[in-house]
Amino acid sequence: MQHITNRHTLRERIVESGLKATHQRIVVYEALMELQGKHPMAEEVFQHLKPANPSISLGTVYKTLDTFAETNLVHKVLSEEGGKRFDANTMAHSHIYCSNTREIIDFEDEELEQLLQEFLQKRNLSNFEIRSFSVQLTGNKLDPEKQISITRVIK
Amino acid sequence: MQHITNRHTLRERIVESGLKATHQRIVVYEALMELQGKHPMAEEVFQHLKPANPSISLGTVYKTLDTFAETNLVHKVLSEEGGKRFDANTMAHSHIYCSNTREIIDFEDEELEQLLQEFLQKRNLSNFEIRSFSVQLTGNKLDPEKQISITRVIK
DNA sequence: TTTACTGCAAAATGTTTGCATAAGG
DNA sequence: CCTTATGCAAACATTTTGCAGTAAA
């Protein structure tokens, strides 16, 4: 799990991505770091950083997130609900979508990544240049106490 | 690859899913079959079936697709662009997203499915009940002639 | 100083809703 | 018949756009 990073480091990473390090970009990046694991949409990022930055506009948050995703500074996350979500964790990892809580939960598994890496290497698709891959698991979180499906608990 | 199926069969499948087999549902299902591999959104399904069914409404197409996805008659497909796409092919398969053409291309690979199935069985997540999984590959289609990235061809 | 970014507000896109009418079982 | 689905139009939610002004390098 990555940790909250100071602004100086965030600024450096933005510059390394070939972007101007504006105040807005720094605080958007910072917000994404603080929301790690939440896979927020633009609106959520905006709400998170607005109290400390009341002059920033929602449109800028949208543009900034797009720009970040284009330069691969952050990742776009596919969501069952159709919205555009973002993830500051750019380490290879997969996601579990819980159809009860509608959360997207990080699933980091070295072995799974390697398994797929090897598979793709071996398969070596001739008509595609694969740049990245990810696994989406769908299911239900289980009640940690009783170890039974939350579906059954809720309904 | 599944084939275009006649209305009688489509009707049967709708009924088997516990749904009323209305004319609208049959033609939406039929359109989805005819658009196999295209992973269309509601609007595209609507445009496809409108000429032959001018009285059907877009809202109905939206509702029908949602209903189908809920009963697992068709699958929702996660899309890089954020829209809601649907797939009448419910066999286990993966998708390749081409970032140049923005297409979602089916990738059917028995070995990959099995590899993951086994992995999940072995890993046996204690706090999740996994219902399904899929692999998303992202990359670029290669020019079939020259076998080089279409990125380079286009730009 | 130059270029790229921001804020704003408007527009475009995609999707859902409520309700009166119609159709399926 | 009774229930559920449809059509319609309006509302909603999300995202993009254009442009004048501002800030970064």
Short mmCIF file of C-alpha atoms (C1' of nucleotides) in Angstrom, two decimals:
data_model
loop_
_atom_site.label_atom_id
_atom_site.label_comp_id
_atom_site.label_asym_id
_atom_site.label_seq_id
_atom_site.Cartn_x
_atom_site.Cartn_y
_atom_site.Cartn_z
CA MET A 1 0.00 0.00 0.00
CA GLN A 2 1.36 3.40 -0.97
CA HIS A 3 1.43 6.14 1.62
CA ILE A 4 0.39 9.78 1.65
CA THR A 5 3.19 11.64 -0.04
CA ASN A 6 4.28 15.23 0.54
CA ARG A 7 3.63 17.95 -1.98
CA HIS A 8 7.24 18.26 -2.99
CA THR A 9 7.29 14.66 -4.15
CA LEU A 10 3.94 14.99 -5.87
CA ARG A 11 5.22 18.05 -7.72
CA GLU A 12 8.27 16.11 -8.86
CA ARG A 13 6.17 13.29 -10.20
CA ILE A 14 3.96 15.68 -12.11
CA VAL A 15 6.99 17.33 -13.68
CA GLU A 16 8.50 13.94 -14.51
CA SER A 17 5.31 13.17 -16.41
CA GLY A 18 6.03 16.19 -18.58
CA LEU A 19 3.32 18.39 -17.10
CA LYS A 20 3.34 21.83 -15.58
CA ALA A 21 3.12 21.54 -11.83
CA THR A 22 0.25 23.87 -11.11
CA HIS A 23 -1.26 24.25 -7.68
CA GLN A 24 -4.47 22.64 -8.90
CA ARG A 25 -2.67 19.58 -10.24
CA ILE A 26 -0.76 19.13 -7.02
CA VAL A 27 -3.85 19.22 -4.84
CA VAL A 28 -5.80 16.93 -7.18
CA TYR A 29 -2.96 14.44 -7.04
CA GLU A 30 -2.78 14.84 -3.28
CA ALA A 31 -6.52 14.23 -2.94
CA LEU A 32 -6.22 11.05 -5.01
CA MET A 33 -3.45 9.87 -2.71
CA GLU A 34 -5.56 10.56 0.34
CA LEU A 35 -8.49 8.74 -1.25
CA GLN A 36 -6.39 5.65 -2.08
CA GLY A 37 -8.49 2.56 -2.24
CA LYS A 38 -11.67 4.58 -2.75
CA HIS A 39 -11.40 4.80 -6.56
CA PRO A 40 -13.19 8.14 -6.60
CA MET A 41 -14.88 9.92 -9.48
CA ALA A 42 -14.11 13.55 -10.34
CA GLU A 43 -16.94 14.84 -8.17
CA GLU A 44 -15.66 12.98 -5.10
CA VAL A 45 -12.13 14.29 -5.61
CA PHE A 46 -13.59 17.77 -5.94
CA GLN A 47 -15.59 17.48 -2.72
CA HIS A 48 -12.54 16.17 -0.91
CA LEU A 49 -10.24 19.04 -1.83
CA LYS A 50 -12.76 21.88 -1.96
CA PRO A 51 -12.70 22.81 1.75
CA ALA A 52 -8.97 23.52 1.62
CA ASN A 53 -9.10 24.91 -1.93
CA PRO A 54 -12.39 26.73 -2.36
CA SER A 55 -11.40 28.45 -5.60
CA ILE A 56 -10.72 25.31 -7.65
CA SER A 57 -13.36 24.42 -10.20
CA LEU A 58 -14.94 21.05 -10.92
CA GLY A 59 -14.09 21.38 -14.61
CA THR A 60 -10.42 21.63 -13.75
CA VAL A 61 -10.65 18.48 -11.68
CA TYR A 62 -12.14 16.67 -14.68
CA LYS A 63 -9.42 17.93 -17.01
CA THR A 64 -6.65 17.22 -14.52
CA LEU A 65 -7.76 13.65 -13.96
CA ASP A 66 -7.95 13.04 -17.71
CA THR A 67 -4.51 14.51 -18.19
CA PHE A 68 -3.07 12.40 -15.39
CA ALA A 69 -4.61 9.27 -16.86
CA GLU A 70 -3.21 10.06 -20.31
CA THR A 71 0.31 10.38 -18.97
CA ASN A 72 -0.19 7.30 -16.84
CA LEU A 73 0.47 9.21 -13.63
CA VAL A 74 -2.77 7.69 -12.35
CA HIS A 75 -4.99 4.93 -13.69
CA LYS A 76 -8.53 4.96 -14.89
CA VAL A 77 -10.54 2.20 -13.24
CA LEU A 78 -13.35 0.41 -15.02
CA SER A 79 -16.51 0.53 -12.99
CA GLU A 80 -19.58 -1.64 -13.12
CA GLU A 81 -21.72 1.47 -12.72
CA GLY A 82 -20.39 3.25 -15.76
CA GLY A 83 -18.76 6.28 -14.14
CA LYS A 84 -15.12 7.26 -14.58
CA ARG A 85 -13.08 6.42 -11.52
CA PHE A 86 -9.40 7.01 -10.83
CA ASP A 87 -6.67 5.31 -8.88
CA ALA A 88 -3.39 6.83 -7.74
CA ASN A 89 -2.00 3.35 -7.17
CA THR A 90 -0.25 2.53 -10.42
CA MET A 91 1.31 -0.69 -9.20
CA ALA A 92 -0.04 -3.71 -11.04
CA HIS A 93 -3.09 -4.87 -9.16
CA SER A 94 -6.56 -6.20 -9.73
CA HIS A 95 -9.98 -5.21 -8.50
CA ILE A 96 -12.88 -6.93 -6.86
CA TYR A 97 -16.27 -5.39 -7.41
CA CYS A 98 -18.73 -6.09 -4.63
CA SER A 99 -22.21 -6.12 -6.09
CA ASN A 100 -23.78 -5.54 -2.67
CA THR A 101 -21.84 -2.54 -1.47
CA ARG A 102 -20.85 -1.41 -4.98
CA GLU A 103 -17.32 -0.89 -3.77
CA ILE A 104 -14.25 -1.52 -5.85
CA ILE A 105 -11.71 -3.22 -3.64
CA ASP A 106 -8.02 -3.52 -4.44
CA PHE A 107 -6.71 -7.02 -4.82
CA GLU A 108 -2.94 -7.16 -4.85
CA ASP A 109 -1.57 -10.56 -5.64
CA GLU A 110 1.96 -10.99 -6.88
CA GLU A 111 1.29 -14.53 -8.06
CA LEU A 112 -1.73 -13.56 -10.13
CA GLU A 113 0.15 -10.77 -11.86
CA GLN A 114 3.00 -13.09 -12.65
CA LEU A 115 0.69 -15.84 -13.87
CA LEU A 116 -0.87 -13.47 -16.37
CA GLN A 117 2.43 -11.93 -17.36
CA GLU A 118 3.75 -15.36 -18.21
CA PHE A 119 0.60 -16.35 -20.01
CA LEU A 120 0.71 -13.28 -22.23
CA GLN A 121 4.39 -13.74 -22.93
CA LYS A 122 3.80 -17.32 -23.99
CA ARG A 123 0.67 -16.56 -25.99
CA ASN A 124 2.36 -13.58 -27.63
CA LEU A 125 -0.61 -12.27 -29.61
CA SER A 126 0.65 -11.48 -33.08
CA ASN A 127 -1.93 -8.85 -33.96
CA PHE A 128 -1.88 -6.92 -30.69
CA GLU A 129 0.60 -4.99 -28.72
CA ILE A 130 -0.63 -5.45 -25.16
CA ARG A 131 0.31 -2.59 -22.90
CA SER A 132 -1.45 -3.57 -19.73
CA PHE A 133 -3.87 -6.04 -18.26
CA SER A 134 -6.07 -6.33 -15.26
CA VAL A 135 -8.39 -8.83 -13.71
CA GLN A 136 -11.86 -7.90 -12.56
CA LEU A 137 -13.42 -10.14 -9.99
CA THR A 138 -17.09 -9.75 -9.17
CA GLY A 139 -18.79 -11.10 -6.12
CA ASN A 140 -19.89 -10.35 -2.61
CA LYS A 141 -17.98 -9.43 0.48
CA LEU A 142 -18.60 -11.94 3.23
CA ASP A 143 -19.56 -10.99 6.74
CA PRO A 144 -16.25 -11.13 8.59
CA GLU A 145 -17.93 -12.57 11.70
CA LYS A 146 -20.15 -15.20 10.30
CA GLN A 147 -18.40 -15.78 7.01
CA ILE A 148 -21.65 -15.85 5.10
CA SER A 149 -22.69 -13.78 2.16
CA ILE A 150 -23.74 -10.25 2.97
CA THR A 151 -26.47 -10.75 0.38
CA ARG A 152 -28.20 -13.12 2.69
CA VAL A 153 -27.59 -10.88 5.69
CA ILE A 154 -29.07 -7.84 4.02
CA LYS A 155 -32.04 -9.39 2.26
CA MET B 1 -18.82 -17.76 -31.80
CA GLN B 2 -22.55 -17.85 -31.26
CA HIS B 3 -24.83 -17.48 -34.26
CA ILE B 4 -27.86 -15.39 -35.01
CA THR B 5 -30.71 -17.18 -33.36
CA ASN B 6 -34.34 -17.22 -34.42
CA ARG B 7 -37.03 -15.43 -32.49
CA HIS B 8 -38.60 -18.60 -31.20
CA THR B 9 -35.38 -19.51 -29.43
CA LEU B 10 -34.85 -16.00 -28.14
CA ARG B 11 -38.37 -16.01 -26.73
CA GLU B 12 -37.67 -19.28 -24.96
CA ARG B 13 -34.52 -17.92 -23.37
CA ILE B 14 -36.32 -14.83 -22.16
CA VAL B 15 -39.04 -16.96 -20.58
CA GLU B 16 -36.43 -19.26 -19.02
CA SER B 17 -34.95 -16.19 -17.35
CA GLY B 18 -38.31 -15.64 -15.68
CA LEU B 19 -39.30 -12.65 -17.81
CA LYS B 20 -42.35 -11.86 -19.87
CA ALA B 21 -41.52 -12.33 -23.52
CA THR B 22 -42.70 -9.03 -24.93
CA HIS B 23 -42.15 -8.04 -28.53
CA GLN B 24 -39.75 -5.32 -27.40
CA ARG B 25 -37.63 -7.70 -25.38
CA ILE B 26 -37.41 -10.14 -28.23
CA VAL B 27 -36.22 -7.55 -30.71
CA VAL B 28 -33.76 -6.03 -28.23
CA TYR B 29 -32.30 -9.48 -27.65
CA GLU B 30 -32.25 -10.11 -31.38
CA ALA B 31 -30.45 -6.82 -32.01
CA LEU B 32 -27.87 -7.70 -29.39
CA MET B 33 -27.31 -11.02 -31.13
CA GLU B 34 -26.90 -9.32 -34.47
CA LEU B 35 -24.46 -6.88 -32.95
CA GLN B 36 -22.35 -9.63 -31.37
CA GLY B 37 -18.77 -8.57 -30.91
CA LYS B 38 -19.73 -4.89 -31.11
CA HIS B 39 -20.51 -4.50 -27.39
CA PRO B 40 -23.09 -1.80 -28.10
CA MET B 41 -24.57 0.75 -25.76
CA ALA B 42 -28.34 1.25 -25.46
CA GLU B 43 -28.34 3.96 -28.11
CA GLU B 44 -26.64 1.71 -30.67
CA VAL B 45 -29.05 -1.12 -29.98
CA PHE B 46 -31.89 1.35 -30.43
CA GLN B 47 -30.56 2.64 -33.77
CA HIS B 48 -30.08 -0.91 -34.98
CA LEU B 49 -33.62 -2.07 -34.33
CA LYS B 50 -35.50 1.18 -34.97
CA PRO B 51 -35.90 0.82 -38.75
CA ALA B 52 -37.77 -2.46 -38.34
CA ASN B 53 -39.50 -1.37 -35.11
CA PRO B 54 -40.23 2.34 -35.37
CA SER B 55 -42.57 2.42 -32.40
CA ILE B 56 -40.13 1.17 -29.77
CA SER B 57 -38.77 3.78 -27.39
CA LEU B 58 -35.20 4.37 -26.28
CA GLY B 59 -36.25 4.25 -22.64
CA THR B 60 -37.56 0.75 -23.14
CA VAL B 61 -34.24 -0.31 -24.63
CA TYR B 62 -32.45 1.02 -21.55
CA LYS B 63 -34.81 -0.79 -19.19
CA THR B 64 -34.71 -3.99 -21.19
CA LEU B 65 -30.93 -4.11 -21.24
CA ASP B 66 -30.78 -3.53 -17.50
CA THR B 67 -33.34 -6.25 -16.90
CA PHE B 68 -31.44 -8.67 -19.13
CA ALA B 69 -28.19 -7.92 -17.32
CA GLU B 70 -29.82 -8.46 -13.93
CA THR B 71 -31.10 -11.88 -14.91
CA ASN B 72 -27.75 -12.69 -16.51
CA LEU B 73 -29.33 -13.22 -19.91
CA VAL B 74 -26.71 -10.84 -21.26
CA HIS B 75 -23.58 -9.36 -19.72
CA LYS B 76 -22.64 -5.83 -18.94
CA VAL B 77 -19.21 -5.02 -20.30
CA LEU B 78 -16.90 -2.57 -18.56
CA SER B 79 -15.71 0.06 -20.95
CA GLU B 80 -12.69 2.30 -20.79
CA GLU B 81 -14.91 5.18 -21.91
CA GLY B 82 -17.34 4.87 -19.04
CA GLY B 83 -20.50 4.04 -20.98
CA LYS B 84 -22.65 0.99 -20.34
CA ARG B 85 -22.11 -1.65 -22.97
CA PHE B 86 -23.77 -5.04 -23.36
CA ASP B 87 -22.78 -8.42 -24.68
CA ALA B 88 -25.12 -11.23 -25.70
CA ASN B 89 -22.20 -13.65 -25.52
CA THR B 90 -22.40 -15.04 -22.01
CA MET B 91 -19.70 -17.65 -22.49
CA ALA B 92 -16.64 -16.97 -20.34
CA HIS B 93 -14.34 -14.75 -22.34
CA SER B 94 -12.06 -11.78 -21.98
CA HIS B 95 -11.79 -8.47 -23.74
CA ILE B 96 -9.06 -6.48 -25.38
CA TYR B 97 -9.53 -2.74 -25.46
CA CYS B 98 -7.78 -1.06 -28.36
CA SER B 99 -6.84 2.44 -27.28
CA ASN B 100 -6.51 3.58 -30.89
CA THR B 101 -9.78 2.42 -32.34
CA ARG B 102 -11.59 2.34 -28.98
CA GLU B 103 -13.02 -1.03 -29.89
CA ILE B 104 -13.63 -3.78 -27.38
CA ILE B 105 -12.54 -7.01 -29.00
CA ASP B 106 -13.48 -10.46 -27.74
CA PHE B 107 -10.65 -12.66 -26.66
CA GLU B 108 -11.69 -16.24 -26.18
CA ASP B 109 -9.00 -18.40 -24.71
CA GLU B 110 -9.84 -21.64 -22.99
CA GLU B 111 -6.44 -21.86 -21.33
CA LEU B 112 -6.66 -18.39 -19.82
CA GLU B 113 -10.08 -19.06 -18.35
CA GLN B 114 -8.86 -22.31 -16.87
CA LEU B 115 -5.70 -20.73 -15.51
CA LEU B 116 -7.75 -18.17 -13.61
CA GLN B 117 -10.35 -20.66 -12.51
CA GLU B 118 -7.61 -22.76 -10.96
CA PHE B 119 -5.92 -19.78 -9.42
CA LEU B 120 -9.10 -18.63 -7.72
CA GLN B 121 -9.88 -22.13 -6.52
CA LYS B 122 -6.43 -22.45 -5.01
CA ARG B 123 -6.41 -18.95 -3.51
CA ASN B 124 -9.93 -19.40 -2.17
CA LEU B 125 -10.48 -15.89 -0.81
CA SER B 126 -12.00 -16.27 2.63
CA ASN B 127 -13.77 -12.93 2.79
CA PHE B 128 -15.25 -12.94 -0.72
CA GLU B 129 -17.63 -15.04 -2.65
CA ILE B 130 -16.41 -14.61 -6.23
CA ARG B 131 -19.17 -15.03 -8.77
CA SER B 132 -17.34 -14.19 -11.95
CA PHE B 133 -14.09 -12.86 -13.29
CA SER B 134 -12.79 -11.38 -16.46
CA VAL B 135 -9.53 -10.18 -17.86
CA GLN B 136 -9.17 -6.82 -19.54
CA LEU B 137 -6.24 -6.41 -21.85
CA THR B 138 -5.38 -2.95 -23.12
CA GLY B 139 -3.22 -2.21 -26.08
CA ASN B 140 -3.14 -1.49 -29.78
CA LYS B 141 -4.22 -3.50 -32.74
CA LEU B 142 -1.34 -4.06 -35.10
CA ASP B 143 -1.53 -3.40 -38.80
CA PRO B 144 -2.24 -6.86 -40.25
CA GLU B 145 -0.01 -6.18 -43.28
CA LYS B 146 3.02 -4.71 -41.74
CA GLN B 147 2.65 -6.01 -38.22
CA ILE B 148 3.53 -2.67 -36.69
CA SER B 149 1.59 -0.64 -34.27
CA ILE B 150 -1.34 1.24 -35.74
CA THR B 151 -0.35 4.08 -33.42
CA ARG B 152 2.66 4.70 -35.56
CA VAL B 153 0.70 4.29 -38.78
CA ILE B 154 -1.95 6.81 -37.78
CA LYS B 155 0.21 9.44 -36.11
"C1'" DT C 1 7.28 36.41 -22.60
"C1'" DT C 2 5.19 32.63 -24.22
"C1'" DT C 3 2.57 28.77 -23.75
"C1'" DA C 4 -0.32 26.06 -21.28
"C1'" DC C 5 -3.74 25.87 -17.61
"C1'" DT C 6 -7.87 27.55 -15.06
"C1'" DG C 7 -12.57 29.13 -14.04
"C1'" DC C 8 -16.92 29.75 -15.51
"C1'" DA C 9 -21.12 28.77 -17.57
"C1'" DA C 10 -23.33 26.64 -21.18
"C1'" DA C 11 -24.03 22.60 -23.87
"C1'" DA C 12 -23.77 17.89 -24.85
"C1'" DT C 13 -24.15 13.17 -23.48
"C1'" DG C 14 -25.95 9.33 -21.23
"C1'" DT C 15 -29.37 7.51 -18.11
"C1'" DT C 16 -33.34 7.37 -14.96
"C1'" DT C 17 -37.98 8.45 -13.47
"C1'" DG C 18 -43.10 8.92 -13.07
"C1'" DC C 19 -47.17 8.05 -14.78
"C1'" DA C 20 -51.01 7.00 -17.89
"C1'" DT C 21 -51.80 3.40 -21.40
"C1'" DA C 22 -51.10 -1.14 -23.43
"C1'" DA C 23 -50.04 -5.94 -23.64
"C1'" DG C 24 -48.75 -10.62 -21.77
"C1'" DG C 25 -49.89 -14.76 -19.16
"C1'" DC D 1 -58.39 -9.87 -15.32
"C1'" DC D 2 -54.38 -8.70 -13.01
"C1'" DT D 3 -49.88 -7.71 -13.23
"C1'" DT D 4 -46.04 -6.06 -15.46
"C1'" DA D 5 -44.06 -3.62 -19.38
"C1'" DT D 6 -44.18 0.32 -22.54
"C1'" DG D 7 -43.98 5.13 -24.40
"C1'" DC D 8 -43.35 9.59 -23.54
"C1'" DA D 9 -41.35 13.60 -21.73
"C1'" DA D 10 -39.18 15.62 -18.20
"C1'" DA D 11 -35.54 15.38 -14.83
"C1'" DC D 12 -31.16 14.01 -13.57
"C1'" DA D 13 -26.28 12.97 -13.55
"C1'" DT D 14 -22.02 13.17 -15.63
"C1'" DT D 15 -18.77 15.02 -18.72
"C1'" DT D 16 -17.13 18.20 -22.33
"C1'" DT D 17 -16.53 22.59 -24.49
"C1'" DG D 18 -15.25 27.45 -25.61
"C1'" DC D 19 -13.21 31.28 -24.32
"C1'" DA D 20 -11.32 35.17 -21.73
"C1'" DG D 21 -8.17 35.73 -18.08
"C1'" DT D 22 -4.15 33.80 -15.24
"C1'" DA D 23 -0.12 31.55 -13.90
"C1'" DA D 24 3.95 28.51 -14.79
"C1'" DA D 25 8.44 28.00 -16.85
#
